Amino acid sequence: MSAKFTPLVSQLPATTPFVGPETLERRRGAPFRIRIGANESAFGASPKVRAALTAELERAAWYCDPEHFDLRSALARLHGIERENLVIGEGIDGLLGLVVRASVALGEAVVTSAGAYPTFNYHVNGYGGRLVFVPYDAQCRNDVEALVAAARREGARLLYLANPDNPSGTFLAADAVAFALDALPADCLLVLDEAYAEFAPAGALAPLDAADPRLIRLRTFSKAHGLAGMRVGYGIATPDVVAAFDKIRLHFGVGRLSQVAALAALGDADFAAGVVRAVAAGRRDYEALAARLGLATIASQTNFVAFDLGAAERSQRMVALLDERGVFVRRPGVAPLDRFVRITVGTPEERAGLADALPDALAAL
Ligand SMILES: *Cc1c(COP(=O)(O)O)cnc(C)c1O
């Protein structure tokens, strides 16, 4: 124990939610040939983003607009809500930290699925909250009834739900989300992580009600818009919630270039729609590949597909075998999803590379 740190930080284990592919490349001593493990967009960003970034480069010496006025204005128009309903953050990952810091006191409970998106857990641990885990159901979906029951039992402050979900790729229809909202304890906020909103079936997302005080929705420019490296996400919530975040957020956290890139990406809806179509085609490719190899997949509403290797040891081994073949993929760590390997939809060339490597790796399994 060191006197230099708070008791909370002193006792935290040294964990990172994700070991980055760069770290893995340094360990393996060579770059990956095919990077399809982190659900980054293989289809890049709009050419309008490139033009906007080039033009803004000469102003990189200036601080950003700490109120994100232009980006929030454009998002308000897009969603038919007010600027006061919007908070911008350093990706959903950054916003999750604000949500936890604003809502969870030491020892208070939060509920999430066991094996769900790990950055949420990382923040909960960092702020001294108490994680309550609920297993995915047998179809690898978030078990909404059990999640809500746990939130009621534990007096939880937050219920985290990713929809569409990572790492399963499954999607809950709007009525399941409505059920969760209605059944939650009065002082429990539903944190609806919609990182993959653009990939959900058209019209199937829960209706957007920015006046609902029980809900914060989180969206990102990292997936369909192809800007994961720029770190821009946003939350949609009531003005009260947004005002609370304004008291604790890092005002220059989302830099000038990032704001400009996000704004330009929003201005090219056709590009994002093209990415969504390309990803859907890629998912079909992956499903066909899996079927040829006798592997099951989970129907996905995201930019990745989970391939069923049948057992946790086999999926773990598969990640290593693909690594040996220069292919970066990841696997979920918790049952029932730990028997899967999660593979991001790549470009047609990357998919062809996977189609080469996977049968070979399977033979070696
Ligand atoms: C990719 C992903 C994120 C990360 O989003 P950023 O905006 O890049 O921080 C958050 N939640 C889920 C479920 C994701 O898959």
CSV table of C-alpha atoms and ligand atoms in Angstrom, one decimal:
chain,number,residue,atom,x,y,z
A,1,MET,CA,0.0,0.0,0.0
A,2,SER,CA,1.3,3.4,-0.9
A,3,ALA,CA,0.3,6.5,1.1
A,4,LYS,CA,0.4,8.5,-2.2
A,5,PHE,CA,-2.8,7.0,-3.5
A,6,THR,CA,-6.4,6.9,-2.3
A,7,PRO,CA,-7.4,3.7,-0.7
A,8,LEU,CA,-9.7,3.0,-3.7
A,9,VAL,CA,-6.9,3.4,-6.2
A,10,SER,CA,-4.3,1.6,-4.1
A,11,GLN,CA,-6.5,-1.6,-4.1
A,12,LEU,CA,-7.4,-1.4,-7.8
A,13,PRO,CA,-6.0,-4.3,-9.8
A,14,ALA,CA,-3.9,-3.1,-12.8
A,15,THR,CA,-6.4,-4.0,-15.6
A,16,THR,CA,-7.1,-2.5,-19.0
A,17,PRO,CA,-10.4,-3.3,-20.6
A,18,PHE,CA,-8.6,-4.0,-23.9
A,19,VAL,CA,-5.1,-4.9,-24.7
A,20,GLY,CA,-4.6,-2.9,-27.9
A,21,PRO,CA,-3.5,-4.6,-31.1
A,22,GLU,CA,-0.4,-2.4,-31.1
A,23,THR,CA,0.6,-4.0,-27.8
A,24,LEU,CA,0.0,-7.4,-29.2
A,25,GLU,CA,2.1,-6.5,-32.3
A,26,ARG,CA,5.0,-5.4,-30.1
A,27,ARG,CA,4.7,-8.7,-28.2
A,28,ARG,CA,4.6,-10.8,-31.3
A,29,GLY,CA,7.3,-8.8,-33.0
A,30,ALA,CA,5.5,-8.1,-36.2
A,31,PRO,CA,2.4,-6.2,-37.4
A,32,PHE,CA,-0.8,-8.1,-38.1
A,33,ARG,CA,-1.7,-8.7,-41.7
A,34,ILE,CA,-5.4,-8.5,-41.1
A,35,ARG,CA,-6.8,-6.3,-38.2
A,36,ILE,CA,-10.3,-7.5,-37.6
A,37,GLY,CA,-10.4,-7.8,-33.9
A,38,ALA,CA,-11.5,-4.4,-32.5
A,39,ASN,CA,-14.7,-3.7,-34.4
A,40,GLU,CA,-13.1,-0.7,-36.1
A,41,SER,CA,-14.5,0.2,-39.4
A,42,ALA,CA,-12.7,-1.5,-42.3
A,43,PHE,CA,-14.3,1.1,-44.6
A,44,GLY,CA,-12.6,4.2,-43.3
A,45,ALA,CA,-14.2,7.6,-43.1
A,46,SER,CA,-15.9,9.8,-45.6
A,47,PRO,CA,-13.7,11.8,-48.0
A,48,LYS,CA,-15.5,14.9,-46.5
A,49,VAL,CA,-13.9,14.1,-43.2
A,50,ARG,CA,-10.5,14.1,-44.9
A,51,ALA,CA,-11.1,17.5,-46.5
A,52,ALA,CA,-12.4,19.0,-43.3
A,53,LEU,CA,-9.5,17.7,-41.3
A,54,THR,CA,-7.0,19.0,-43.8
A,55,ALA,CA,-8.6,22.5,-43.7
A,56,GLU,CA,-8.7,22.5,-39.9
A,57,LEU,CA,-5.1,21.4,-39.4
A,58,GLU,CA,-3.8,24.9,-39.5
A,59,ARG,CA,-5.9,25.7,-36.4
A,60,ALA,CA,-4.6,22.7,-34.4
A,61,ALA,CA,-2.8,25.3,-32.2
A,62,TRP,CA,-6.2,26.5,-30.9
A,63,TYR,CA,-8.2,24.9,-28.1
A,64,CYS,CA,-11.4,23.3,-29.2
A,65,ASP,CA,-14.9,24.8,-28.5
A,66,PRO,CA,-15.5,23.4,-25.1
A,67,GLU,CA,-19.3,23.5,-25.7
A,68,HIS,CA,-19.1,21.5,-28.9
A,69,PHE,CA,-21.7,24.0,-30.2
A,70,ASP,CA,-21.6,23.1,-33.9
A,71,LEU,CA,-21.6,19.4,-33.4
A,72,ARG,CA,-24.4,19.5,-30.8
A,73,SER,CA,-26.4,21.7,-33.2
A,74,ALA,CA,-26.0,19.2,-36.0
A,75,LEU,CA,-26.9,16.3,-33.8
A,76,ALA,CA,-29.9,18.1,-32.4
A,77,ARG,CA,-31.2,18.6,-36.0
A,78,LEU,CA,-30.5,15.0,-36.9
A,79,HIS,CA,-32.4,13.6,-34.0
A,80,GLY,CA,-35.1,16.3,-33.7
A,81,ILE,CA,-34.0,17.2,-30.1
A,82,GLU,CA,-32.5,20.2,-28.4
A,83,ARG,CA,-28.8,20.9,-27.9
A,84,GLU,CA,-29.5,20.8,-24.1
A,85,ASN,CA,-30.2,17.0,-24.6
A,86,LEU,CA,-26.7,16.4,-25.9
A,87,VAL,CA,-23.4,15.8,-24.2
A,88,ILE,CA,-20.2,15.1,-26.3
A,89,GLY,CA,-17.5,13.0,-24.9
A,90,GLU,CA,-14.3,11.1,-25.7
A,91,GLY,CA,-16.1,8.3,-27.3
A,92,ILE,CA,-18.7,6.2,-25.5
A,93,ASP,CA,-15.8,5.0,-23.3
A,94,GLY,CA,-15.3,8.5,-22.0
A,95,LEU,CA,-19.0,9.1,-21.5
A,96,LEU,CA,-19.4,5.8,-19.5
A,97,GLY,CA,-16.9,7.2,-17.0
A,98,LEU,CA,-19.1,10.4,-16.6
A,99,VAL,CA,-22.2,8.3,-16.2
A,100,VAL,CA,-20.6,6.2,-13.4
A,101,ARG,CA,-19.0,9.2,-11.7
A,102,ALA,CA,-22.2,11.2,-11.8
A,103,SER,CA,-24.4,8.4,-10.4
A,104,VAL,CA,-22.6,5.8,-8.4
A,105,ALA,CA,-21.3,6.5,-4.9
A,106,LEU,CA,-18.8,4.1,-3.2
A,107,GLY,CA,-20.3,0.7,-2.7
A,108,GLU,CA,-23.5,1.3,-4.7
A,109,ALA,CA,-24.7,-1.3,-7.1
A,110,VAL,CA,-24.8,-1.3,-10.9
A,111,VAL,CA,-26.0,-4.2,-13.0
A,112,THR,CA,-24.7,-5.4,-16.3
A,113,SER,CA,-24.5,-8.7,-18.2
A,114,ALA,CA,-21.6,-11.0,-17.3
A,115,GLY,CA,-19.2,-10.7,-20.2
A,116,ALA,CA,-20.7,-7.5,-21.6
A,117,TYR,CA,-18.7,-4.4,-22.8
A,118,PRO,CA,-15.8,-4.2,-20.3
A,119,THR,CA,-15.1,-0.4,-20.3
A,120,PHE,CA,-18.3,0.1,-18.2
A,121,ASN,CA,-17.0,-2.3,-15.6
A,122,TYR,CA,-13.6,-0.6,-15.7
A,123,HIS,CA,-15.2,2.7,-14.7
A,124,VAL,CA,-17.4,1.1,-12.1
A,125,ASN,CA,-14.3,-0.4,-10.4
A,126,GLY,CA,-12.4,2.9,-10.7
A,127,TYR,CA,-15.2,4.8,-8.9
A,128,GLY,CA,-15.7,2.2,-6.3
A,129,GLY,CA,-19.1,1.0,-7.4
A,130,ARG,CA,-20.3,-2.6,-6.9
A,131,LEU,CA,-20.8,-4.7,-10.1
A,132,VAL,CA,-23.7,-7.1,-10.1
A,133,PHE,CA,-23.5,-9.5,-13.1
A,134,VAL,CA,-26.4,-11.3,-14.8
A,135,PRO,CA,-25.5,-14.1,-17.3
A,136,TYR,CA,-26.5,-13.9,-20.9
A,137,ASP,CA,-29.4,-16.2,-21.8
A,138,ALA,CA,-28.9,-19.4,-23.7
A,139,GLN,CA,-29.4,-17.6,-27.0
A,140,CYS,CA,-26.6,-15.2,-26.0
A,141,ARG,CA,-29.0,-12.3,-25.6
A,142,ASN,CA,-29.1,-9.9,-22.7
A,143,ASP,CA,-31.5,-11.4,-20.3
A,144,VAL,CA,-33.6,-8.2,-19.7
A,145,GLU,CA,-36.0,-9.7,-17.1
A,146,ALA,CA,-33.1,-11.0,-15.0
A,147,LEU,CA,-31.2,-7.7,-15.4
A,148,VAL,CA,-34.2,-5.7,-14.2
A,149,ALA,CA,-34.8,-8.2,-11.4
A,150,ALA,CA,-31.2,-7.8,-10.2
A,151,ALA,CA,-31.5,-4.0,-10.4
A,152,ARG,CA,-34.5,-4.1,-8.2
A,153,ARG,CA,-33.1,-6.6,-5.8
A,154,GLU,CA,-29.8,-4.7,-5.4
A,155,GLY,CA,-31.2,-1.2,-5.4
A,156,ALA,CA,-28.9,-0.5,-8.4
A,157,ARG,CA,-28.1,3.0,-9.6
A,158,LEU,CA,-27.4,2.0,-13.2
A,159,LEU,CA,-28.4,-0.7,-15.5
A,160,TYR,CA,-26.0,-1.1,-18.5
A,161,LEU,CA,-27.4,-2.5,-21.7
A,162,ALA,CA,-25.7,-2.5,-25.1
A,163,ASN,CA,-28.2,-2.8,-27.9
A,164,PRO,CA,-27.2,-4.0,-30.5
A,165,ASP,CA,-24.9,-5.9,-28.2
A,166,ASN,CA,-21.2,-6.4,-28.1
A,167,PRO,CA,-19.7,-9.1,-28.0
A,168,SER,CA,-22.7,-11.2,-29.0
A,169,GLY,CA,-24.1,-9.1,-31.9
A,170,THR,CA,-27.6,-9.8,-30.8
A,171,PHE,CA,-30.4,-7.2,-30.8
A,172,LEU,CA,-33.3,-6.6,-28.5
A,173,ALA,CA,-36.5,-5.2,-30.0
A,174,ALA,CA,-37.9,-1.9,-28.8
A,175,ASP,CA,-40.5,-3.5,-26.5
A,176,ALA,CA,-37.8,-5.3,-24.5
A,177,VAL,CA,-36.1,-1.9,-23.9
A,178,ALA,CA,-39.5,-0.4,-23.0
A,179,PHE,CA,-40.1,-3.2,-20.5
A,180,ALA,CA,-36.7,-2.5,-18.8
A,181,LEU,CA,-37.4,1.2,-18.5
A,182,ASP,CA,-40.8,0.6,-17.0
A,183,ALA,CA,-39.7,-2.1,-14.6
A,184,LEU,CA,-36.5,-0.4,-13.3
A,185,PRO,CA,-36.5,1.1,-9.8
A,186,ALA,CA,-37.3,4.8,-9.8
A,187,ASP,CA,-33.7,6.0,-9.1
A,188,CYS,CA,-32.0,3.6,-11.5
A,189,LEU,CA,-30.9,5.0,-14.8
A,190,LEU,CA,-30.9,2.8,-17.9
A,191,VAL,CA,-27.6,3.3,-19.8
A,192,LEU,CA,-28.4,2.3,-23.3
A,193,ASP,CA,-25.2,1.8,-25.2
A,194,GLU,CA,-26.1,2.1,-28.9
A,195,ALA,CA,-22.6,2.0,-30.4
A,196,TYR,CA,-24.0,-0.1,-33.2
A,197,ALA,CA,-27.3,1.9,-33.7
A,198,GLU,CA,-26.6,2.5,-37.4
A,199,PHE,CA,-26.4,-1.3,-38.0
A,200,ALA,CA,-29.7,-2.1,-36.3
A,201,PRO,CA,-32.7,-3.0,-38.5
A,202,ALA,CA,-34.3,0.1,-39.9
A,203,GLY,CA,-36.9,1.5,-37.5
A,204,ALA,CA,-36.3,-1.2,-34.9
A,205,LEU,CA,-34.4,0.8,-32.3
A,206,ALA,CA,-36.3,1.9,-29.2
A,207,PRO,CA,-38.1,5.2,-30.0
A,208,LEU,CA,-36.0,8.3,-29.1
A,209,ASP,CA,-37.5,10.2,-26.2
A,210,ALA,CA,-35.0,12.7,-25.0
A,211,ALA,CA,-37.4,13.8,-22.3
A,212,ASP,CA,-37.3,10.4,-20.5
A,213,PRO,CA,-35.4,11.0,-17.2
A,214,ARG,CA,-34.9,7.2,-16.8
A,215,LEU,CA,-32.7,6.9,-19.8
A,216,ILE,CA,-29.3,7.9,-21.3
A,217,ARG,CA,-28.5,6.7,-24.8
A,218,LEU,CA,-24.9,6.6,-26.0
A,219,ARG,CA,-23.8,6.8,-29.6
A,220,THR,CA,-20.4,7.0,-31.3
A,221,PHE,CA,-18.6,8.1,-34.4
A,222,SER,CA,-16.2,5.1,-33.9
A,223,LYS,CA,-18.2,2.4,-35.8
A,224,ALA,CA,-20.3,3.3,-38.9
A,225,HIS,CA,-18.6,6.7,-39.3
A,226,GLY,CA,-15.1,5.1,-39.1
A,227,LEU,CA,-13.6,7.6,-36.6
A,228,ALA,CA,-12.5,5.3,-33.7
A,229,GLY,CA,-9.1,7.0,-33.5
A,230,MET,CA,-10.7,10.5,-33.2
A,231,ARG,CA,-12.6,9.6,-30.0
A,232,VAL,CA,-16.0,11.2,-30.4
A,233,GLY,CA,-19.2,10.0,-28.9
A,234,TYR,CA,-22.4,11.5,-27.6
A,235,GLY,CA,-25.0,11.0,-25.0
A,236,ILE,CA,-28.7,11.8,-25.4
A,237,ALA,CA,-30.5,12.5,-22.1
A,238,THR,CA,-32.6,15.1,-20.3
A,239,PRO,CA,-31.1,18.6,-19.8
A,240,ASP,CA,-30.7,17.7,-16.0
A,241,VAL,CA,-28.5,14.8,-16.8
A,242,VAL,CA,-26.5,16.8,-19.4
A,243,ALA,CA,-26.1,19.6,-16.9
A,244,ALA,CA,-24.7,17.2,-14.3
A,245,PHE,CA,-22.2,15.9,-16.9
A,246,ASP,CA,-21.2,19.5,-17.7
A,247,LYS,CA,-20.0,19.8,-14.1
A,248,ILE,CA,-17.6,17.0,-14.3
A,249,ARG,CA,-16.6,16.5,-18.0
A,250,LEU,CA,-13.2,17.3,-19.4
A,251,HIS,CA,-14.0,20.5,-21.3
A,252,PHE,CA,-11.1,20.2,-23.9
A,253,GLY,CA,-11.3,16.4,-24.0
A,254,VAL,CA,-12.7,16.2,-27.5
A,255,GLY,CA,-10.2,18.1,-29.6
A,256,ARG,CA,-10.7,20.5,-32.5
A,257,LEU,CA,-9.9,18.0,-35.1
A,258,SER,CA,-12.1,15.4,-33.6
A,259,GLN,CA,-15.1,17.7,-33.5
A,260,VAL,CA,-14.5,18.8,-37.0
A,261,ALA,CA,-14.2,15.2,-38.2
A,262,ALA,CA,-17.4,14.2,-36.5
A,263,LEU,CA,-19.3,17.2,-37.9
A,264,ALA,CA,-18.1,16.4,-41.4
A,265,ALA,CA,-19.0,12.7,-41.0
A,266,LEU,CA,-22.5,13.7,-40.0
A,267,GLY,CA,-22.7,15.7,-43.2
A,268,ASP,CA,-22.2,12.6,-45.3
A,269,ALA,CA,-25.1,10.3,-44.5
A,270,ASP,CA,-24.7,8.6,-47.9
A,271,PHE,CA,-21.2,7.5,-46.9
A,272,ALA,CA,-22.4,6.0,-43.6
A,273,ALA,CA,-25.3,4.3,-45.3
A,274,GLY,CA,-22.8,2.7,-47.8
A,275,VAL,CA,-20.7,1.4,-44.9
A,276,VAL,CA,-23.8,-0.1,-43.3
A,277,ARG,CA,-24.6,-1.9,-46.7
A,278,ALA,CA,-21.0,-3.0,-47.1
A,279,VAL,CA,-21.0,-4.4,-43.6
A,280,ALA,CA,-24.3,-6.3,-44.2
A,281,ALA,CA,-22.7,-7.9,-47.3
A,282,GLY,CA,-19.6,-8.8,-45.2
A,283,ARG,CA,-21.7,-10.4,-42.5
A,284,ARG,CA,-23.4,-12.6,-45.1
A,285,ASP,CA,-19.9,-13.5,-46.4
A,286,TYR,CA,-18.9,-14.5,-42.8
A,287,GLU,CA,-22.0,-16.5,-42.3
A,288,ALA,CA,-21.4,-18.4,-45.6
A,289,LEU,CA,-17.8,-19.0,-44.6
A,290,ALA,CA,-18.8,-20.3,-41.2
A,291,ALA,CA,-21.5,-22.6,-42.8
A,292,ARG,CA,-18.9,-24.0,-45.2
A,293,LEU,CA,-16.6,-24.8,-42.2
A,294,GLY,CA,-19.5,-26.3,-40.2
A,295,LEU,CA,-19.4,-23.5,-37.6
A,296,ALA,CA,-22.5,-21.9,-36.1
A,297,THR,CA,-22.7,-18.1,-35.9
A,298,ILE,CA,-24.9,-15.7,-33.9
A,299,ALA,CA,-27.2,-13.6,-36.1
A,300,SER,CA,-25.6,-10.2,-35.8
A,301,GLN,CA,-26.9,-6.6,-36.0
A,302,THR,CA,-23.4,-5.1,-35.7
A,303,ASN,CA,-20.2,-4.8,-37.7
A,304,PHE,CA,-18.9,-8.2,-36.4
A,305,VAL,CA,-19.9,-11.8,-36.3
A,306,ALA,CA,-19.4,-14.3,-33.4
A,307,PHE,CA,-18.2,-17.7,-34.7
A,308,ASP,CA,-19.0,-20.7,-32.4
A,309,LEU,CA,-15.9,-22.9,-31.8
A,310,GLY,CA,-17.9,-25.1,-29.5
A,311,ALA,CA,-15.8,-24.8,-26.3
A,312,ALA,CA,-13.9,-22.0,-24.5
A,313,GLU,CA,-10.5,-23.9,-24.9
A,314,ARG,CA,-11.1,-24.1,-28.7
A,315,SER,CA,-11.9,-20.4,-29.1
A,316,GLN,CA,-8.9,-19.5,-27.1
A,317,ARG,CA,-6.7,-21.7,-29.2
A,318,MET,CA,-8.3,-20.3,-32.3
A,319,VAL,CA,-7.4,-16.7,-31.4
A,320,ALA,CA,-3.7,-17.9,-31.0
A,321,LEU,CA,-3.8,-19.9,-34.3
A,322,LEU,CA,-5.2,-16.9,-36.2
A,323,ASP,CA,-2.6,-14.7,-34.5
A,324,GLU,CA,0.1,-17.1,-35.9
A,325,ARG,CA,-1.4,-16.5,-39.3
A,326,GLY,CA,-1.2,-12.7,-38.9
A,327,VAL,CA,-4.9,-12.3,-38.2
A,328,PHE,CA,-6.1,-10.2,-35.2
A,329,VAL,CA,-9.4,-11.3,-33.7
A,330,ARG,CA,-10.8,-11.3,-30.2
A,331,ARG,CA,-12.9,-13.6,-28.0
A,332,PRO,CA,-15.3,-12.9,-25.2
A,333,GLY,CA,-14.0,-14.1,-21.8
A,334,VAL,CA,-17.2,-15.2,-20.0
A,335,ALA,CA,-19.6,-18.1,-20.6
A,336,PRO,CA,-21.8,-18.7,-22.6
A,337,LEU,CA,-20.0,-16.4,-25.0
A,338,ASP,CA,-16.5,-17.7,-24.3
A,339,ARG,CA,-16.8,-20.5,-26.9
A,340,PHE,CA,-17.0,-17.8,-29.7
A,341,VAL,CA,-14.4,-15.9,-31.6
A,342,ARG,CA,-15.6,-12.4,-32.4
A,343,ILE,CA,-14.6,-11.3,-35.9
A,344,THR,CA,-15.0,-7.7,-37.3
A,345,VAL,CA,-16.3,-7.4,-40.8
A,346,GLY,CA,-13.3,-6.6,-43.0
A,347,THR,CA,-13.0,-5.3,-46.5
A,348,PRO,CA,-13.6,-7.9,-49.2
A,349,GLU,CA,-9.7,-8.4,-49.4
A,350,GLU,CA,-9.6,-8.9,-45.6
A,351,ARG,CA,-12.5,-11.3,-45.7
A,352,ALA,CA,-10.7,-13.3,-48.4
A,353,GLY,CA,-7.6,-13.4,-46.2
A,354,LEU,CA,-9.7,-14.7,-43.3
A,355,ALA,CA,-11.3,-17.3,-45.6
A,356,ASP,CA,-7.8,-18.5,-46.4
A,357,ALA,CA,-6.5,-18.5,-42.8
A,358,LEU,CA,-9.5,-20.0,-41.0
A,359,PRO,CA,-9.7,-23.5,-42.6
A,360,ASP,CA,-6.0,-23.8,-42.0
A,361,ALA,CA,-6.3,-22.8,-38.4
A,362,LEU,CA,-9.3,-25.1,-37.9
A,363,ALA,CA,-7.2,-28.0,-39.2
A,364,ALA,CA,-4.6,-27.2,-36.7
A,365,LEU,CA,-7.0,-26.9,-33.8
B,1,LIG,C1,-17.0,0.0,-29.7
B,1,LIG,C2,-17.9,0.1,-28.6
B,1,LIG,C3,-17.9,1.2,-27.7
B,1,LIG,C4,-16.7,2.2,-27.9
B,1,LIG,O1,-17.1,3.3,-28.4
B,1,LIG,P1,-16.1,4.6,-28.4
B,1,LIG,O2,-17.1,5.6,-28.8
B,1,LIG,O3,-15.1,4.3,-29.4
B,1,LIG,O4,-15.6,4.7,-27.0
B,1,LIG,C5,-18.8,1.3,-26.7
B,1,LIG,N1,-19.7,0.4,-26.5
B,1,LIG,C6,-19.8,-0.7,-27.3
B,1,LIG,C7,-20.8,-1.7,-27.0
B,1,LIG,C8,-18.9,-0.9,-28.3
B,1,LIG,O5,-18.9,-2.0,-29.0
